[in-house]
Amino acid sequence: RSDIKMQHKQLWVRDLKLSDAGIYTCEYGPHKARTSLHIFKLTISLDGHFLQNEVPELILMQNSSGPLPDLNITLFDSNNNRETPELQNKSRQKYIVNLRKLEAMDSGTWVCQVHSDSPLINQNISFAVKVLGFQNPHLERKYATVDSTVILSWHLNSQKIKWKAGFTGQLNWKQQESANAHELLDFNVTAQGQQHETKKSSNLLFEIPERKPESTIQVKLPKVHFNHSGQYQCQLEYQGRHAQSKIELVVMNVSANPVGPLSRGANMTLTCQVSGPLPPNAYLRWERVNGTKMDIKNSRQHEVKLEVNVSAAGLWSCHLIEDGDRKISLHYHVEEAPVWINYVIIGASVGGSLLAFVLGCLCIISGISWQRRRQRAKRMAQARQYLLENKTCQCQQ
């Protein structure tokens, strides 16, 4: 593993090992020159290939001909930010350092800076870190209205970091955290970086978009239903390890009771409802378009349903507001019933009242007539009884 460059009096040693450390002597006639070779070896766990949220382990070893110095280790991430790692073991010969949990943006070249005062050592050792994961790893909440089209996207960074090794994954959906998961699709990436997706059988109507950015997993819901809400989790696997990212889909719907045109003098209840819990900084709002402040009603914290009573026709809008921004809106147009319908309703009301009055009168007359017949029958019965008693008395005489 070594060559001597006679022209420059140099010794070249390739693929250095810790055992190569020591004192090297160059003899040229009566002259001797000595130099001490101090060797460091830095290794990173999993060969530098990680999934998001994994914690790398660095091992720094040193070897020298003399006493081993006490080293100070400083780390800088791929963005040249200083890190404060956790030192697990320190024996002068072997240093074990645990880093923090990695994110996809941590991919790149890191630097391990080694320093010693005696002997004076200032050595920078660079090492590559590749973190395979999602650009949106944290829980994301997406809002949609009923019958709208929604595309849920998960962006992988495999193309950005040129990840050559193959990995697999799947996309699952469940309505609640404790519910059973339904597998929507699975995917795999070959060693050449080509991505393949396979749609699975499911009771959910969805599509896989044909055109999309590279290293992106997408699901298209062409017509969202209220029960399409829930958690959509994309999970990838590499060498038996997993990483995942979730999107919470919240669906909004509005309804009216009673349904149909609003007649004069009548009331209608408009209901705005979302399919899942809202964060503390989000709420529902009903408002009448071109209305006044009296036509605005906000939901209380954590309310998922908001009702408003309407007595006049117009366009009403329900907004979902988060951090002061309108995320989604759904409109309901309250139509006014035509005039002839109002007349029909008034006529029906008057006719119904007259009919009730006539029926009441008939009932009263019928009751009076029945009472009179009853009294007449009672008097006739008393008369017959009187006659029978008088006839009996005459026979006894």
Short mmCIF file of C-alpha atoms in Angstrom, two decimals:
data_model
loop_
_atom_site.label_atom_id
_atom_site.label_comp_id
_atom_site.label_asym_id
_atom_site.label_seq_id
_atom_site.Cartn_x
_atom_site.Cartn_y
_atom_site.Cartn_z
CA ARG A 1 0.00 0.00 0.00
CA SER A 2 3.02 2.32 -0.18
CA ASP A 3 5.20 3.90 -2.82
CA ILE A 4 8.44 5.91 -2.56
CA LYS A 5 8.78 9.00 -4.74
CA MET A 6 12.57 9.27 -4.95
CA GLN A 7 12.51 12.59 -6.78
CA HIS A 8 10.78 14.36 -3.89
CA LYS A 9 11.90 11.99 -1.10
CA GLN A 10 8.30 11.11 -0.32
CA LEU A 11 6.58 8.05 1.06
CA TRP A 12 3.01 7.55 -0.14
CA VAL A 13 0.76 5.30 1.92
CA ARG A 14 -2.70 4.45 0.60
CA ASP A 15 -5.78 3.29 2.51
CA LEU A 16 -4.43 4.23 5.90
CA LYS A 17 -5.30 2.07 8.87
CA LEU A 18 -5.05 2.76 12.57
CA SER A 19 -2.12 0.35 12.74
CA ASP A 20 -0.18 2.56 10.33
CA ALA A 21 0.28 5.15 13.08
CA GLY A 22 3.79 5.49 14.50
CA ILE A 23 7.19 7.10 13.89
CA TYR A 24 8.57 7.01 10.35
CA THR A 25 12.32 7.49 9.84
CA CYS A 26 13.96 8.59 6.62
CA GLU A 27 17.70 7.80 6.38
CA TYR A 28 19.84 9.41 3.72
CA GLY A 29 23.50 8.73 4.26
CA PRO A 30 24.40 9.90 7.74
CA HIS A 31 21.24 11.99 7.95
CA LYS A 32 18.08 10.83 9.64
CA ALA A 33 14.68 12.53 9.75
CA ARG A 34 11.78 11.37 11.84
CA THR A 35 8.11 12.20 11.64
CA SER A 36 5.20 11.04 13.77
CA LEU A 37 2.03 9.92 12.03
CA HIS A 38 -1.19 10.38 14.04
CA ILE A 39 -4.21 8.65 12.51
CA PHE A 40 -7.93 9.23 13.07
CA LYS A 41 -10.70 6.94 11.97
CA LEU A 42 -14.29 8.17 11.82
CA THR A 43 -17.17 5.78 11.18
CA ILE A 44 -20.89 6.50 11.06
CA SER A 45 -23.64 3.99 11.76
CA LEU A 46 -25.71 2.47 8.97
CA ASP A 47 -23.05 3.58 6.48
CA GLY A 48 -24.53 7.09 6.54
CA HIS A 49 -27.95 6.07 5.16
CA PHE A 50 -30.78 7.02 7.50
CA LEU A 51 -34.51 7.50 7.62
CA GLN A 52 -36.00 10.59 9.19
CA ASN A 53 -36.16 10.61 13.01
CA GLU A 54 -33.28 8.14 13.28
CA VAL A 55 -30.30 9.01 15.51
CA PRO A 56 -26.84 8.42 13.98
CA GLU A 57 -23.90 7.20 16.01
CA LEU A 58 -20.38 8.46 15.32
CA ILE A 59 -17.27 6.58 16.42
CA LEU A 60 -13.95 8.44 16.39
CA MET A 61 -10.81 6.43 17.03
CA GLN A 62 -7.20 7.58 17.16
CA ASN A 63 -3.80 5.99 17.26
CA SER A 64 -0.37 7.46 17.78
CA SER A 65 3.15 6.42 18.78
CA GLY A 66 3.03 8.57 21.89
CA PRO A 67 0.43 9.12 24.59
CA LEU A 68 -2.98 9.71 23.12
CA PRO A 69 -4.16 13.30 23.56
CA ASP A 70 -7.46 14.37 25.06
CA LEU A 71 -9.61 15.50 22.11
CA ASN A 72 -12.31 18.13 21.83
CA ILE A 73 -14.93 17.23 19.23
CA THR A 74 -17.18 19.74 17.49
CA LEU A 75 -19.73 18.90 14.81
CA PHE A 76 -21.23 21.03 12.03
CA ASP A 77 -24.26 19.91 10.02
CA SER A 78 -24.81 20.22 6.28
CA ASN A 79 -25.93 23.85 6.72
CA ASN A 80 -22.77 24.68 8.73
CA ASN A 81 -24.74 24.93 11.97
CA ARG A 82 -22.88 23.92 15.09
CA GLU A 83 -24.19 20.80 16.80
CA THR A 84 -23.95 19.81 20.45
CA PRO A 85 -23.83 16.01 20.34
CA GLU A 86 -24.17 13.68 23.27
CA LEU A 87 -20.88 11.99 24.19
CA GLN A 88 -21.56 8.39 25.16
CA ASN A 89 -18.05 7.06 25.63
CA LYS A 90 -14.64 8.66 26.01
CA SER A 91 -11.52 6.56 26.45
CA ARG A 92 -9.02 8.75 24.52
CA GLN A 93 -8.66 5.93 22.06
CA LYS A 94 -12.38 5.69 21.23
CA TYR A 95 -15.06 8.40 21.29
CA ILE A 96 -18.72 7.48 20.73
CA VAL A 97 -21.07 10.38 19.91
CA ASN A 98 -24.85 10.30 19.40
CA LEU A 99 -26.40 12.94 17.18
CA ARG A 100 -29.96 14.29 17.31
CA LYS A 101 -32.91 12.94 15.36
CA LEU A 102 -32.39 13.63 11.69
CA GLU A 103 -34.74 15.35 9.27
CA ALA A 104 -34.81 15.19 5.50
CA MET A 105 -33.16 18.63 5.26
CA ASP A 106 -30.10 17.33 7.16
CA SER A 107 -28.83 15.46 4.11
CA GLY A 108 -25.42 16.59 2.92
CA THR A 109 -21.81 16.79 4.06
CA TRP A 110 -21.16 17.11 7.79
CA VAL A 111 -17.83 18.07 9.40
CA CYS A 112 -16.24 16.66 12.53
CA GLN A 113 -13.70 19.10 13.93
CA VAL A 114 -11.01 17.53 16.13
CA HIS A 115 -8.88 19.74 18.34
CA SER A 116 -6.05 19.18 20.81
CA ASP A 117 -3.64 21.62 22.52
CA SER A 118 -0.86 19.13 23.25
CA PRO A 119 0.10 17.99 20.76
CA LEU A 120 -1.46 20.73 18.65
CA ILE A 121 -4.12 19.13 16.45
CA ASN A 122 -6.72 20.89 14.31
CA GLN A 123 -8.25 18.37 11.97
CA ASN A 124 -11.51 18.57 10.01
CA ILE A 125 -13.01 15.24 8.98
CA SER A 126 -15.94 15.40 6.60
CA PHE A 127 -18.52 12.65 6.22
CA ALA A 128 -21.67 12.21 4.13
CA VAL A 129 -25.15 11.90 5.62
CA LYS A 130 -28.15 10.85 3.55
CA VAL A 131 -31.59 11.08 5.15
CA LEU A 132 -34.43 9.50 3.22
CA GLY A 133 -37.75 10.97 4.22
CA PHE A 134 -40.64 13.31 3.53
CA GLN A 135 -40.37 17.02 3.00
CA ASN A 136 -43.63 17.29 5.00
CA PRO A 137 -42.94 14.81 7.84
CA HIS A 138 -45.13 16.43 10.46
CA LEU A 139 -48.89 16.02 10.69
CA GLU A 140 -50.52 18.13 7.99
CA ARG A 141 -54.17 19.15 8.03
CA LYS A 142 -55.99 19.65 4.76
CA TYR A 143 -59.52 21.04 4.41
CA ALA A 144 -62.01 20.28 1.65
CA THR A 145 -65.68 20.84 0.88
CA VAL A 146 -68.15 18.14 -0.08
CA ASP A 147 -68.13 17.26 -3.82
CA SER A 148 -64.81 19.05 -4.40
CA THR A 149 -61.64 17.48 -5.82
CA VAL A 150 -58.68 16.94 -3.51
CA ILE A 151 -55.12 15.83 -4.21
CA LEU A 152 -53.06 14.61 -1.25
CA SER A 153 -49.29 14.73 -1.84
CA TRP A 154 -46.22 13.37 -0.06
CA HIS A 155 -42.87 14.60 -1.35
CA LEU A 156 -39.89 12.29 -0.91
CA ASN A 157 -36.33 13.57 -1.18
CA SER A 158 -34.90 10.47 -2.83
CA GLN A 159 -34.14 12.26 -6.11
CA LYS A 160 -32.65 15.26 -4.36
CA ILE A 161 -30.11 13.19 -2.42
CA LYS A 162 -29.70 10.68 -5.30
CA TRP A 163 -30.68 7.69 -3.21
CA LYS A 164 -29.76 4.68 -5.29
CA ALA A 165 -30.75 1.83 -3.00
CA GLY A 166 -34.28 0.53 -3.46
CA PHE A 167 -37.02 1.07 -0.88
CA THR A 168 -40.71 0.27 -0.64
CA GLY A 169 -43.75 1.86 0.95
CA GLN A 170 -47.50 2.02 1.14
CA LEU A 171 -50.32 4.52 1.62
CA ASN A 172 -53.04 3.72 4.16
CA TRP A 173 -56.29 5.45 5.12
CA LYS A 174 -58.37 5.20 8.25
CA GLN A 175 -61.17 7.43 9.51
CA GLN A 176 -60.07 7.44 13.13
CA GLU A 177 -56.88 6.71 15.02
CA SER A 178 -58.34 3.51 16.49
CA ALA A 179 -60.06 2.36 13.28
CA ASN A 180 -58.80 -0.31 10.92
CA ALA A 181 -56.46 0.92 8.19
CA HIS A 182 -57.29 0.43 4.51
CA GLU A 183 -54.34 0.14 2.13
CA LEU A 184 -54.86 2.39 -0.87
CA LEU A 185 -51.63 1.81 -2.79
CA ASP A 186 -48.10 0.51 -2.43
CA PHE A 187 -44.96 1.69 -4.20
CA ASN A 188 -41.36 0.70 -4.68
CA VAL A 189 -38.26 2.40 -6.01
CA THR A 190 -35.65 0.43 -7.89
CA ALA A 191 -31.90 0.82 -7.50
CA GLN A 192 -31.98 3.01 -10.61
CA GLY A 193 -34.41 5.42 -8.92
CA GLN A 194 -37.51 4.43 -10.93
CA GLN A 195 -40.74 4.61 -8.97
CA HIS A 196 -43.65 2.20 -9.45
CA GLU A 197 -47.09 2.38 -7.83
CA THR A 198 -49.84 -0.21 -7.56
CA LYS A 199 -53.44 0.62 -6.65
CA LYS A 200 -55.03 -1.63 -4.05
CA SER A 201 -58.69 -2.60 -3.71
CA SER A 202 -60.58 -0.26 -1.42
CA ASN A 203 -64.08 0.97 -0.68
CA LEU A 204 -62.78 4.48 -1.31
CA LEU A 205 -63.06 5.93 -4.82
CA PHE A 206 -59.69 7.48 -5.66
CA GLU A 207 -57.25 7.92 -8.52
CA ILE A 208 -53.47 7.95 -8.94
CA PRO A 209 -52.54 11.11 -10.89
CA GLU A 210 -50.44 10.41 -13.96
CA ARG A 211 -48.53 13.67 -14.05
CA LYS A 212 -46.71 14.59 -10.88
CA PRO A 213 -43.22 15.63 -9.76
CA GLU A 214 -40.59 12.98 -9.31
CA SER A 215 -40.40 11.22 -5.95
CA THR A 216 -43.95 12.32 -5.10
CA ILE A 217 -46.74 10.04 -3.87
CA GLN A 218 -50.19 11.40 -4.70
CA VAL A 219 -53.80 10.34 -4.21
CA LYS A 220 -56.65 12.11 -6.00
CA LEU A 221 -60.19 12.12 -4.60
CA PRO A 222 -62.30 13.29 -7.56
CA LYS A 223 -65.49 13.87 -5.54
CA VAL A 224 -65.04 14.12 -1.81
CA HIS A 225 -67.71 12.65 0.44
CA PHE A 226 -68.21 13.51 4.08
CA ASN A 227 -67.04 10.04 5.12
CA HIS A 228 -63.80 10.35 3.12
CA SER A 229 -62.32 12.29 5.99
CA GLY A 230 -59.70 10.83 8.30
CA GLN A 231 -55.99 10.10 8.39
CA TYR A 232 -54.00 9.30 5.27
CA GLN A 233 -50.60 7.89 6.21
CA CYS A 234 -47.76 7.35 3.77
CA GLN A 235 -45.15 4.93 5.07
CA LEU A 236 -41.82 3.98 3.51
CA GLU A 237 -39.52 1.13 4.44
CA TYR A 238 -35.81 0.66 4.00
CA GLN A 239 -33.96 -2.40 5.27
CA GLY A 240 -36.65 -3.19 7.84
CA ARG A 241 -36.88 0.38 9.15
CA HIS A 242 -39.86 2.66 8.69
CA ALA A 243 -40.67 6.36 8.34
CA GLN A 244 -44.10 7.88 7.86
CA SER A 245 -46.00 11.10 7.28
CA LYS A 246 -49.70 11.80 7.92
CA ILE A 247 -52.27 14.10 6.35
CA GLU A 248 -55.53 14.72 8.22
CA LEU A 249 -58.39 15.39 5.78
CA VAL A 250 -61.26 17.45 7.24
CA VAL A 251 -64.42 17.76 5.09
CA MET A 252 -67.07 20.50 5.37
CA ASN A 253 -70.77 20.20 4.53
CA VAL A 254 -73.76 22.56 4.80
CA SER A 255 -77.46 21.70 4.96
CA ALA A 256 -80.82 23.40 5.51
CA ASN A 257 -83.94 22.46 7.45
CA PRO A 258 -86.50 22.65 5.95
CA VAL A 259 -85.13 22.27 2.45
CA GLY A 260 -86.62 24.47 -0.24
CA PRO A 261 -87.71 28.07 -0.77
CA LEU A 262 -88.30 30.21 2.27
CA SER A 263 -91.86 31.48 2.51
CA ARG A 264 -92.75 34.83 4.03
CA GLY A 265 -92.82 34.74 7.82
CA ALA A 266 -91.19 31.30 8.03
CA ASN A 267 -87.76 30.34 9.46
CA MET A 268 -85.00 28.07 8.17
CA THR A 269 -82.05 26.52 10.05
CA LEU A 270 -78.72 26.38 8.21
CA THR A 271 -76.16 23.90 9.56
CA CYS A 272 -72.43 23.96 8.82
CA GLN A 273 -70.48 20.90 9.95
CA VAL A 274 -66.93 19.58 9.64
CA SER A 275 -65.96 15.92 9.85
CA GLY A 276 -63.19 16.16 12.39
CA PRO A 277 -61.97 18.15 15.39
CA LEU A 278 -60.49 21.58 14.75
CA PRO A 279 -57.31 22.96 16.32
CA PRO A 280 -57.71 25.64 19.02
CA ASN A 281 -56.86 28.39 16.53
CA ALA A 282 -59.64 27.42 14.08
CA TYR A 283 -63.40 28.03 14.12
CA LEU A 284 -66.51 28.13 11.90
CA ARG A 285 -68.34 31.28 10.84
CA TRP A 286 -71.74 31.82 9.26
CA GLU A 287 -72.28 35.17 7.55
CA ARG A 288 -74.76 36.63 5.13
CA VAL A 289 -73.22 38.06 1.97
CA ASN A 290 -73.69 41.84 1.91
CA GLY A 291 -75.28 41.54 5.33
CA THR A 292 -74.61 43.31 8.60
CA LYS A 293 -72.70 42.36 11.72
CA MET A 294 -75.94 40.99 13.08
CA ASP A 295 -75.80 38.35 10.34
CA ILE A 296 -72.47 36.89 11.58
CA LYS A 297 -72.21 33.97 13.96
CA ASN A 298 -68.99 32.24 15.09
CA SER A 299 -68.59 28.82 16.63
CA ARG A 300 -67.07 28.26 20.03
CA GLN A 301 -63.73 26.53 20.54
CA HIS A 302 -63.64 22.85 19.50
CA GLU A 303 -67.20 23.06 18.03
CA VAL A 304 -67.58 21.06 14.81
CA LYS A 305 -71.17 22.12 14.05
CA LEU A 306 -72.64 25.62 13.78
CA GLU A 307 -76.31 26.45 13.22
CA VAL A 308 -77.92 29.77 12.28
CA ASN A 309 -81.62 30.66 12.03
CA VAL A 310 -82.60 32.45 8.83
CA SER A 311 -85.81 34.42 8.32
CA ALA A 312 -84.96 36.22 5.08
CA ALA A 313 -83.75 35.08 1.69
CA GLY A 314 -80.15 35.67 0.57
CA LEU A 315 -76.73 34.13 0.07
CA TRP A 316 -75.14 32.69 3.20
CA SER A 317 -71.53 31.53 3.48
CA CYS A 318 -69.86 29.24 5.99
CA HIS A 319 -66.13 29.79 6.42
CA LEU A 320 -63.51 27.72 8.18
CA ILE A 321 -61.00 30.18 9.60
CA GLU A 322 -57.59 29.20 10.96
CA ASP A 323 -55.09 31.74 12.28
CA GLY A 324 -57.22 34.49 10.78
CA ASP A 325 -57.13 32.99 7.26
CA ARG A 326 -60.11 31.51 5.45
CA LYS A 327 -59.15 27.96 4.57
CA ILE A 328 -62.37 26.87 2.84
CA SER A 329 -65.85 28.31 2.28
CA LEU A 330 -69.16 26.77 1.33
CA HIS A 331 -72.20 28.78 0.20
CA TYR A 332 -75.92 28.19 0.54
CA HIS A 333 -78.47 30.30 -1.35
CA VAL A 334 -81.71 30.74 0.54
CA GLU A 335 -84.38 31.35 -2.09
CA GLU A 336 -87.58 33.26 -1.45
CA ALA A 337 -90.77 31.42 -2.27
CA PRO A 338 -92.78 32.87 -5.25
CA VAL A 339 -95.76 35.13 -4.47
CA TRP A 340 -98.32 32.59 -5.60
CA ILE A 341 -96.87 30.08 -3.16
CA ASN A 342 -97.31 32.63 -0.39
CA TYR A 343 -100.93 33.16 -1.49
CA VAL A 344 -101.47 29.41 -1.56
CA ILE A 345 -100.01 29.13 1.92
CA ILE A 346 -102.14 32.03 3.15
CA GLY A 347 -105.23 30.56 1.48
CA ALA A 348 -104.48 27.17 2.91
CA SER A 349 -104.05 28.72 6.35
CA VAL A 350 -107.32 30.68 6.06
CA GLY A 351 -109.12 27.68 4.60
CA GLY A 352 -107.76 25.49 7.32
CA SER A 353 -108.92 27.94 9.96
CA LEU A 354 -112.41 28.16 8.43
CA LEU A 355 -112.60 24.40 8.16
CA ALA A 356 -111.58 24.06 11.77
CA PHE A 357 -114.21 26.68 12.74
CA VAL A 358 -116.96 24.89 10.78
CA LEU A 359 -115.98 21.55 12.23
CA GLY A 360 -116.04 23.09 15.67
CA CYS A 361 -119.52 24.53 15.11
CA LEU A 362 -120.78 21.20 13.81
CA CYS A 363 -119.37 19.47 16.83
CA ILE A 364 -121.09 21.96 19.14
CA ILE A 365 -124.44 21.66 17.34
CA SER A 366 -124.16 17.92 17.27
CA GLY A 367 -123.36 17.92 20.98
CA ILE A 368 -126.32 20.13 21.82
CA SER A 369 -128.67 17.98 19.70
CA TRP A 370 -127.37 14.82 21.35
CA GLN A 371 -127.87 16.37 24.78
CA ARG A 372 -131.47 17.34 23.92
CA ARG A 373 -132.29 13.86 22.63
CA ARG A 374 -130.87 12.38 25.78
CA GLN A 375 -132.95 14.66 27.99
CA ARG A 376 -136.14 13.91 25.97
CA ALA A 377 -135.53 10.18 26.26
CA LYS A 378 -135.05 10.58 29.98
CA ARG A 379 -138.35 12.46 30.40
CA MET A 380 -140.25 9.85 28.38
CA ALA A 381 -138.82 7.09 30.51
CA GLN A 382 -139.89 8.91 33.66
CA ALA A 383 -143.41 9.36 32.25
CA ARG A 384 -143.75 5.67 31.45
CA GLN A 385 -142.60 4.81 34.92
CA TYR A 386 -145.20 7.17 36.40
CA LEU A 387 -147.99 5.63 34.36
CA LEU A 388 -147.03 2.12 35.34
CA GLU A 389 -147.06 3.04 39.01
CA ASN A 390 -150.55 4.64 38.77
CA LYS A 391 -152.00 1.61 36.93
CA THR A 392 -150.73 -0.69 39.64
CA CYS A 393 -152.43 1.29 42.32
CA GLN A 394 -155.83 1.21 40.51
CA CYS A 395 -155.75 -2.59 40.23
CA GLN A 396 -155.18 -2.95 43.98
CA GLN A 397 -158.33 -0.90 44.74
#
